[in-house]
Short mmCIF file of C-alpha atoms and ligand atoms in Angstrom, two decimals:
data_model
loop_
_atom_site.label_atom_id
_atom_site.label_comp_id
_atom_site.label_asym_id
_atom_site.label_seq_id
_atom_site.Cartn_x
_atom_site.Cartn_y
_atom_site.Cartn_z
CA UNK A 1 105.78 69.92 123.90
CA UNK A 2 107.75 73.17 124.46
CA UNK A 3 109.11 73.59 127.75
CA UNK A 4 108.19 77.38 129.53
CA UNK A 5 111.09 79.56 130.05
CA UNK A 6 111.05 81.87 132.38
CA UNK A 7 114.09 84.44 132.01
CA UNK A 8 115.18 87.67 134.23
CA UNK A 9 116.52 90.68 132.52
CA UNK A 10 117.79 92.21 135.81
CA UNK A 11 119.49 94.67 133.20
CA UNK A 12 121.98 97.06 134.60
CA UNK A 13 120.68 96.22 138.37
CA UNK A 14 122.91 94.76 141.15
CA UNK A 15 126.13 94.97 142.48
CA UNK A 16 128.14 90.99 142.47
CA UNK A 17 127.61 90.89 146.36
CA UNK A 18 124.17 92.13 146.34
CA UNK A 19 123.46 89.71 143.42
CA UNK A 20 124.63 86.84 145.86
CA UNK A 21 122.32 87.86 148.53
CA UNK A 22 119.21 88.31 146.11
CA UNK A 23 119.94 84.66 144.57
CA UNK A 24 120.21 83.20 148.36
CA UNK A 25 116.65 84.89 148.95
CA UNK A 26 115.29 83.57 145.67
CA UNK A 27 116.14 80.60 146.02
CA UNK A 28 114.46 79.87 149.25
CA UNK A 29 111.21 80.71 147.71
CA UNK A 30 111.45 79.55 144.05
CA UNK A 31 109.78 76.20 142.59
CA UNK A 32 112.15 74.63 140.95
CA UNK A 33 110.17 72.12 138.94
CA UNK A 34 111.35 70.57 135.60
CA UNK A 35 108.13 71.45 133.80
CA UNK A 36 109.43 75.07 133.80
CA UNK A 37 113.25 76.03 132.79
CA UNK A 38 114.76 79.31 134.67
CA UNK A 39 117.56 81.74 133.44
CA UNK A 40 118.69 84.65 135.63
CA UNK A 41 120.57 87.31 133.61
CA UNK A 42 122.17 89.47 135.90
CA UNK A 43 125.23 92.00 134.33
CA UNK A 44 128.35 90.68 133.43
CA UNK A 45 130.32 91.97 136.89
CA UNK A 46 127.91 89.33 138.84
CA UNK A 47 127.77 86.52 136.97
CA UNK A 48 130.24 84.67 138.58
CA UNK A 49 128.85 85.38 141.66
CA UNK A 50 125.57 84.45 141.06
CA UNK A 51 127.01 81.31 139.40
CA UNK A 52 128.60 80.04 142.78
CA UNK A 53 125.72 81.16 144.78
CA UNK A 54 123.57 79.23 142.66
CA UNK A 55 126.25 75.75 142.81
CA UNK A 56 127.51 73.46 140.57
CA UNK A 57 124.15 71.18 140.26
CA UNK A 58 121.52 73.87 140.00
CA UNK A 59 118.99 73.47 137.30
CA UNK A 60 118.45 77.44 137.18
CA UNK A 61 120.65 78.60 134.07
CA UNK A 62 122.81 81.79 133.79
CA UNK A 63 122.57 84.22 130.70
CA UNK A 64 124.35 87.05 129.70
CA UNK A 65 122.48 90.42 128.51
CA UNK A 66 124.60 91.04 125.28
CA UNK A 67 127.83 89.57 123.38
CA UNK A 68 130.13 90.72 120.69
CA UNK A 69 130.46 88.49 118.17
CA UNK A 70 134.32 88.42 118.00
CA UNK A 71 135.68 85.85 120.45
CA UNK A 72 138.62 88.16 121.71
CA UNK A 73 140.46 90.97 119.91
CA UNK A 74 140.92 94.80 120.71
CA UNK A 75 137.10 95.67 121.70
CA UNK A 76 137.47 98.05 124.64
CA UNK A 77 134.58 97.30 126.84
CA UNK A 78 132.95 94.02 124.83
CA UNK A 79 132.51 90.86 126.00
CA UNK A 80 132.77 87.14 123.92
CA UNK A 81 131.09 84.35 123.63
CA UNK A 82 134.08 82.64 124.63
CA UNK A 83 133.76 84.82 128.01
CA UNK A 84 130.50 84.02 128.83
CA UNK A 85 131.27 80.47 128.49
CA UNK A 86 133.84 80.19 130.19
CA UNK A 87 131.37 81.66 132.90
CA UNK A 88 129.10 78.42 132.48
CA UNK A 89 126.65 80.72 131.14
CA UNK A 90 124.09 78.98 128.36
CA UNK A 91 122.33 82.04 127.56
CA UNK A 92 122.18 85.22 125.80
CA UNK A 93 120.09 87.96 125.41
CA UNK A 94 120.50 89.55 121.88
CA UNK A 95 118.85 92.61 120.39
CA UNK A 96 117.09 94.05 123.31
CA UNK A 97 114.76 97.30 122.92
CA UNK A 98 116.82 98.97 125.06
CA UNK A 99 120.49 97.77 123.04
CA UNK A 100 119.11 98.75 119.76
CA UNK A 101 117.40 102.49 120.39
CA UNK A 102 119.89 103.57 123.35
CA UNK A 103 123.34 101.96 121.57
CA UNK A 104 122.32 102.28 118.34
CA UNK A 105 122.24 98.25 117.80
CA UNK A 106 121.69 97.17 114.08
CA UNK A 107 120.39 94.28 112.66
CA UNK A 108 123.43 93.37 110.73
CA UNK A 109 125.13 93.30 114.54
CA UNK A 110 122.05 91.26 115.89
CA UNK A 111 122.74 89.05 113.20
CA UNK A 112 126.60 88.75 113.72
CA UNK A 113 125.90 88.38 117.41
CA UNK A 114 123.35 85.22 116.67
CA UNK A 115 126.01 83.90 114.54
CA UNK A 116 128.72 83.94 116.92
CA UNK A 117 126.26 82.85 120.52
CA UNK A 118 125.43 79.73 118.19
CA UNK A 119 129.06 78.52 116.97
CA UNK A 120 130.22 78.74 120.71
CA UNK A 121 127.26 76.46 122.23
CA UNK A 122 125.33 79.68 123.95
CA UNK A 123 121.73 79.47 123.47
CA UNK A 124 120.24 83.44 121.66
CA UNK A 125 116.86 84.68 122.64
CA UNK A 126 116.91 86.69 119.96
CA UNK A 127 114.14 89.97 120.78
CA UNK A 128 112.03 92.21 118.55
CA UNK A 129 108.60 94.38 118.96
CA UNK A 130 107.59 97.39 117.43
CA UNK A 131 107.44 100.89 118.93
CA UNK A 132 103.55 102.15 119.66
CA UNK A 133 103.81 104.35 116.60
CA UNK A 134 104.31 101.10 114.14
CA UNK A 135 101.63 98.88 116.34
CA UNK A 136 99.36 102.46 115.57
CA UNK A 137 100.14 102.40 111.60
CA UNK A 138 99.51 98.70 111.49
CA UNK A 139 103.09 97.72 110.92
CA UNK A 140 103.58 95.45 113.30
CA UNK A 141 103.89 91.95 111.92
CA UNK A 142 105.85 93.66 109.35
CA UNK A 143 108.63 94.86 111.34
CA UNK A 144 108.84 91.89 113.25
CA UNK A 145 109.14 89.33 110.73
CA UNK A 146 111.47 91.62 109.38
CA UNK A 147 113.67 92.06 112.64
CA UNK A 148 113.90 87.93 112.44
CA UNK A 149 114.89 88.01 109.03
CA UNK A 150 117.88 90.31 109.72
CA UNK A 151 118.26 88.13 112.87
CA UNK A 152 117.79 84.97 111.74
CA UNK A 153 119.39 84.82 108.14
CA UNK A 154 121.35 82.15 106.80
CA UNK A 155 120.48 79.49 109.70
CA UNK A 156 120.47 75.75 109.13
CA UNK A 157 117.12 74.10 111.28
CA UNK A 158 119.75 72.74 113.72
CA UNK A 159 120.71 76.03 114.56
CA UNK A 160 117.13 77.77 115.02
CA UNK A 161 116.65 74.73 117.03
CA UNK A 162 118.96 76.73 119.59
CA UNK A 163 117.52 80.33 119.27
CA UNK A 164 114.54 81.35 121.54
CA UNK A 165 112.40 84.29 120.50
CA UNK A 166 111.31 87.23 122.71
CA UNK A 167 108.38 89.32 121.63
CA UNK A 168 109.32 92.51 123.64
CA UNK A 169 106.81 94.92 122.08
CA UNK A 170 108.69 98.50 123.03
CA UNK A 171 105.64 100.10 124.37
CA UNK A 172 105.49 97.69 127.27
CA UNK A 173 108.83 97.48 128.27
CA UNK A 174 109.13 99.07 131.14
CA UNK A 175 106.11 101.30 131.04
CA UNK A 176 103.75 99.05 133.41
CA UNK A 177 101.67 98.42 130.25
CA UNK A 178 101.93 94.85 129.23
CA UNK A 179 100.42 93.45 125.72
CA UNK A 180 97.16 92.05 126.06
CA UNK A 181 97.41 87.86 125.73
CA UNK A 182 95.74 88.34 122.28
CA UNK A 183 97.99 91.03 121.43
CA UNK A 184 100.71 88.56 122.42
CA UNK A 185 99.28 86.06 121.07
CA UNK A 186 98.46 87.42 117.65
CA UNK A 187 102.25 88.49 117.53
CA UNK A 188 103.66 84.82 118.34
CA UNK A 189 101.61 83.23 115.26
CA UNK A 190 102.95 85.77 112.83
CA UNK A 191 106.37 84.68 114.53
CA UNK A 192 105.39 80.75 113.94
CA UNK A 193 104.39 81.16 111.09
CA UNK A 194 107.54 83.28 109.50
CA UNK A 195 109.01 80.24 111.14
CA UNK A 196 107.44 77.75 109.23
CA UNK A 197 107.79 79.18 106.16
CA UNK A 198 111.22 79.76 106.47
CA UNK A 199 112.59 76.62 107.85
CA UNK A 200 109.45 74.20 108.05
CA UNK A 201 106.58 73.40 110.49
CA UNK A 202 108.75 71.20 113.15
CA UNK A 203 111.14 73.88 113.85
CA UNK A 204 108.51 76.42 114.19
CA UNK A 205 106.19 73.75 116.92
CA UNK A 206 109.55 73.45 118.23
CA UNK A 207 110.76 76.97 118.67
CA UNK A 208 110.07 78.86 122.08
CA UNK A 209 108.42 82.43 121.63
CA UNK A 210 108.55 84.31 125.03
CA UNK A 211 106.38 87.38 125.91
CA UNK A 212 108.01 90.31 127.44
CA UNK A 213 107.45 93.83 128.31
CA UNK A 214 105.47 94.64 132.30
CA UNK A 215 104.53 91.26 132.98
CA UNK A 216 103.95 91.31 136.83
CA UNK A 217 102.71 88.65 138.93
CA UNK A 218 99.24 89.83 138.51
CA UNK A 219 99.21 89.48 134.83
CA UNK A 220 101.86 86.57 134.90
CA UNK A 221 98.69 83.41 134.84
CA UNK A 222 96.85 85.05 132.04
CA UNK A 223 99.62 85.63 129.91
CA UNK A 224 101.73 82.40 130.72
CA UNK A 225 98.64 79.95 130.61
CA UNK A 226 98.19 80.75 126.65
CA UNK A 227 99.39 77.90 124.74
CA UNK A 228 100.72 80.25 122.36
CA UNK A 229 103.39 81.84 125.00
CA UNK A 230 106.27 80.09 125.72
CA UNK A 231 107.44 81.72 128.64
CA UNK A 232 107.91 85.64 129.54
CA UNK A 233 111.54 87.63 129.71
CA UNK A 234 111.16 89.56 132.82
CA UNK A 235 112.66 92.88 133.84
CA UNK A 236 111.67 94.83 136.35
CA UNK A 237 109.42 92.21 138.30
CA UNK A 238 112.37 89.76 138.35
CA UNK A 239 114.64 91.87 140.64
CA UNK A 240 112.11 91.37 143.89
CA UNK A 241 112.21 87.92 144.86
CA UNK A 242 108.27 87.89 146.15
CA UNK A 243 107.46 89.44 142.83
CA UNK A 244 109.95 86.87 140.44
CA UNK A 245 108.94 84.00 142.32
CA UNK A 246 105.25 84.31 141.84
CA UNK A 247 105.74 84.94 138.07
CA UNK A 248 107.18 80.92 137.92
CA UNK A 249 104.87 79.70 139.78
CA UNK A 250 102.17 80.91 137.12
CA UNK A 251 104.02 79.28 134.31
CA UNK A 252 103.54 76.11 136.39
CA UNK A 253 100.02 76.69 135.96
CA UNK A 254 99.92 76.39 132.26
CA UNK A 255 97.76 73.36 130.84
CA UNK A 256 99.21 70.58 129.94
CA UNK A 257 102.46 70.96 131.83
P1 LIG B 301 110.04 94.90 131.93
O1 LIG B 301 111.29 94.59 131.00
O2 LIG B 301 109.53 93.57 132.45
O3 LIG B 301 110.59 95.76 133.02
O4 LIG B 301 109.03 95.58 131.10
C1 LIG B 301 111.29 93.48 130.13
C2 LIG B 301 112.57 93.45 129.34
O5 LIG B 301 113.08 94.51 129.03
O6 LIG B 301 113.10 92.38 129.02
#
């Protein structure tokens, strides 16, 4: 059984002292329940303070939004592994939309990055999606298997037992216009089942795939309640508390959990 995780992007959003104000008011209307894991990924500048607003015992993790894949050296402006860490972060986000078509992020960096979350103990959700022009030529499951090949190359099974997978289809990211669950869910088998036939059937049952791209808390249920979907990577609806908090408590909902 694959544990939900629910993750928020807050991308380039919140100060460090409004972060510690928006965690206090989460937190007082959150379910924290075991059946459903919970990552906040605020920007680097407010990690720490989100980390000792949260406290030493909470079961909500921290992620980071990006990584280079050196663990210290002259990088003006990067950020480690080593960092992050050091930050009690367990997270990070790799290869979003927004990292590869705004800051021209390669696979071959993706693929460094991956490397380097895994060898210091950080846990990659690795994304890829298509742009609305590949969905429209049918190139879909092509480009996405072929985004976790770049991504994914040269791992042993313990180490894709680490890696999450977000399916962040570009024309929903941000644009209000989420998949459809069988668009979702037609995406996470082709993801399974590159999986499978690249490592082997365990680590694919075993891997999560998360949805994202506009999931609100009025499509949350429908999308969260397919067996398929793993859990969703939230962006914009994760930075209002109301809105964030809702979208856990429809993962709750999911059968068998
Ligand atoms: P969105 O962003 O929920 O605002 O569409 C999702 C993401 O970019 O991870």
């Amino acid at each position: 059984m694959r544990t939900p995780l629910i993750v928020g992007n807050w991308k380039m959003n919140k100060t460090a002292s409004e972060a510690a104000s928006f965690v206090r008011e989460l937190l007082g209307k959150l379910t924290v329940s075991p059946k459903v894991e919970l990552v906040l990924a605020p920007p680097f500048t407010a990690l720490e303070s989100v980390r000792l607003t949260l406290g030493p015992s909470s079961k909500i993790g921290l992620g980071a939004q990006n990584l280079h894949w050196e663990p210290q050296g002259a990088f003006t402006g990067e950020i480690s592994a080593l960092m992050l860490r050091d930050l009690a972060c367990t997270y990070v986000i790799i290869g979003h939309s927004e990292r590869r078509n705004l800051f021209g992020e390669q696979d071959d960096a993706i693929r460094k990055k991956v490397g380097a979350a895994l060898k210091h103990e950080l846990r990659p959700i690795l994304c890829v999606g298509e742009s609305l022009v590949e969905r429209e030529s049918n190139c879909t499951e092509a480009l996405v298997t072929g985004q976790l090949a770049a991504g994914l190359s040269g791992l042993s099974a313990r180490e894709l037992s680490a890696v999450t997978i977000a399916y962040e289809p570009i024309w929903a990211v941000g644009t209000g216009r989420a998949a459809t669950t069988e668009q979702a869910v037609a995406v996470h088998c082709a993801i399974r089942a590159y999986v499978a036939s690249g490592w082997s059937k365990q680590a694919a049952d075993g891997i999560r795939i998360l949805y994202g791209g506009s999931v609100t808390p009025q499509n949350a249920e429908l999308l969260l309640t397919a067996q398929e979907i793993d859990g969703a990577l939230v962006g914009g609806a994760c930075l209002k508390s109301e809105s964030f908090a809702t979208i856990i408590d429809a993962s709750l909902k999911k059968p068998g959990h």
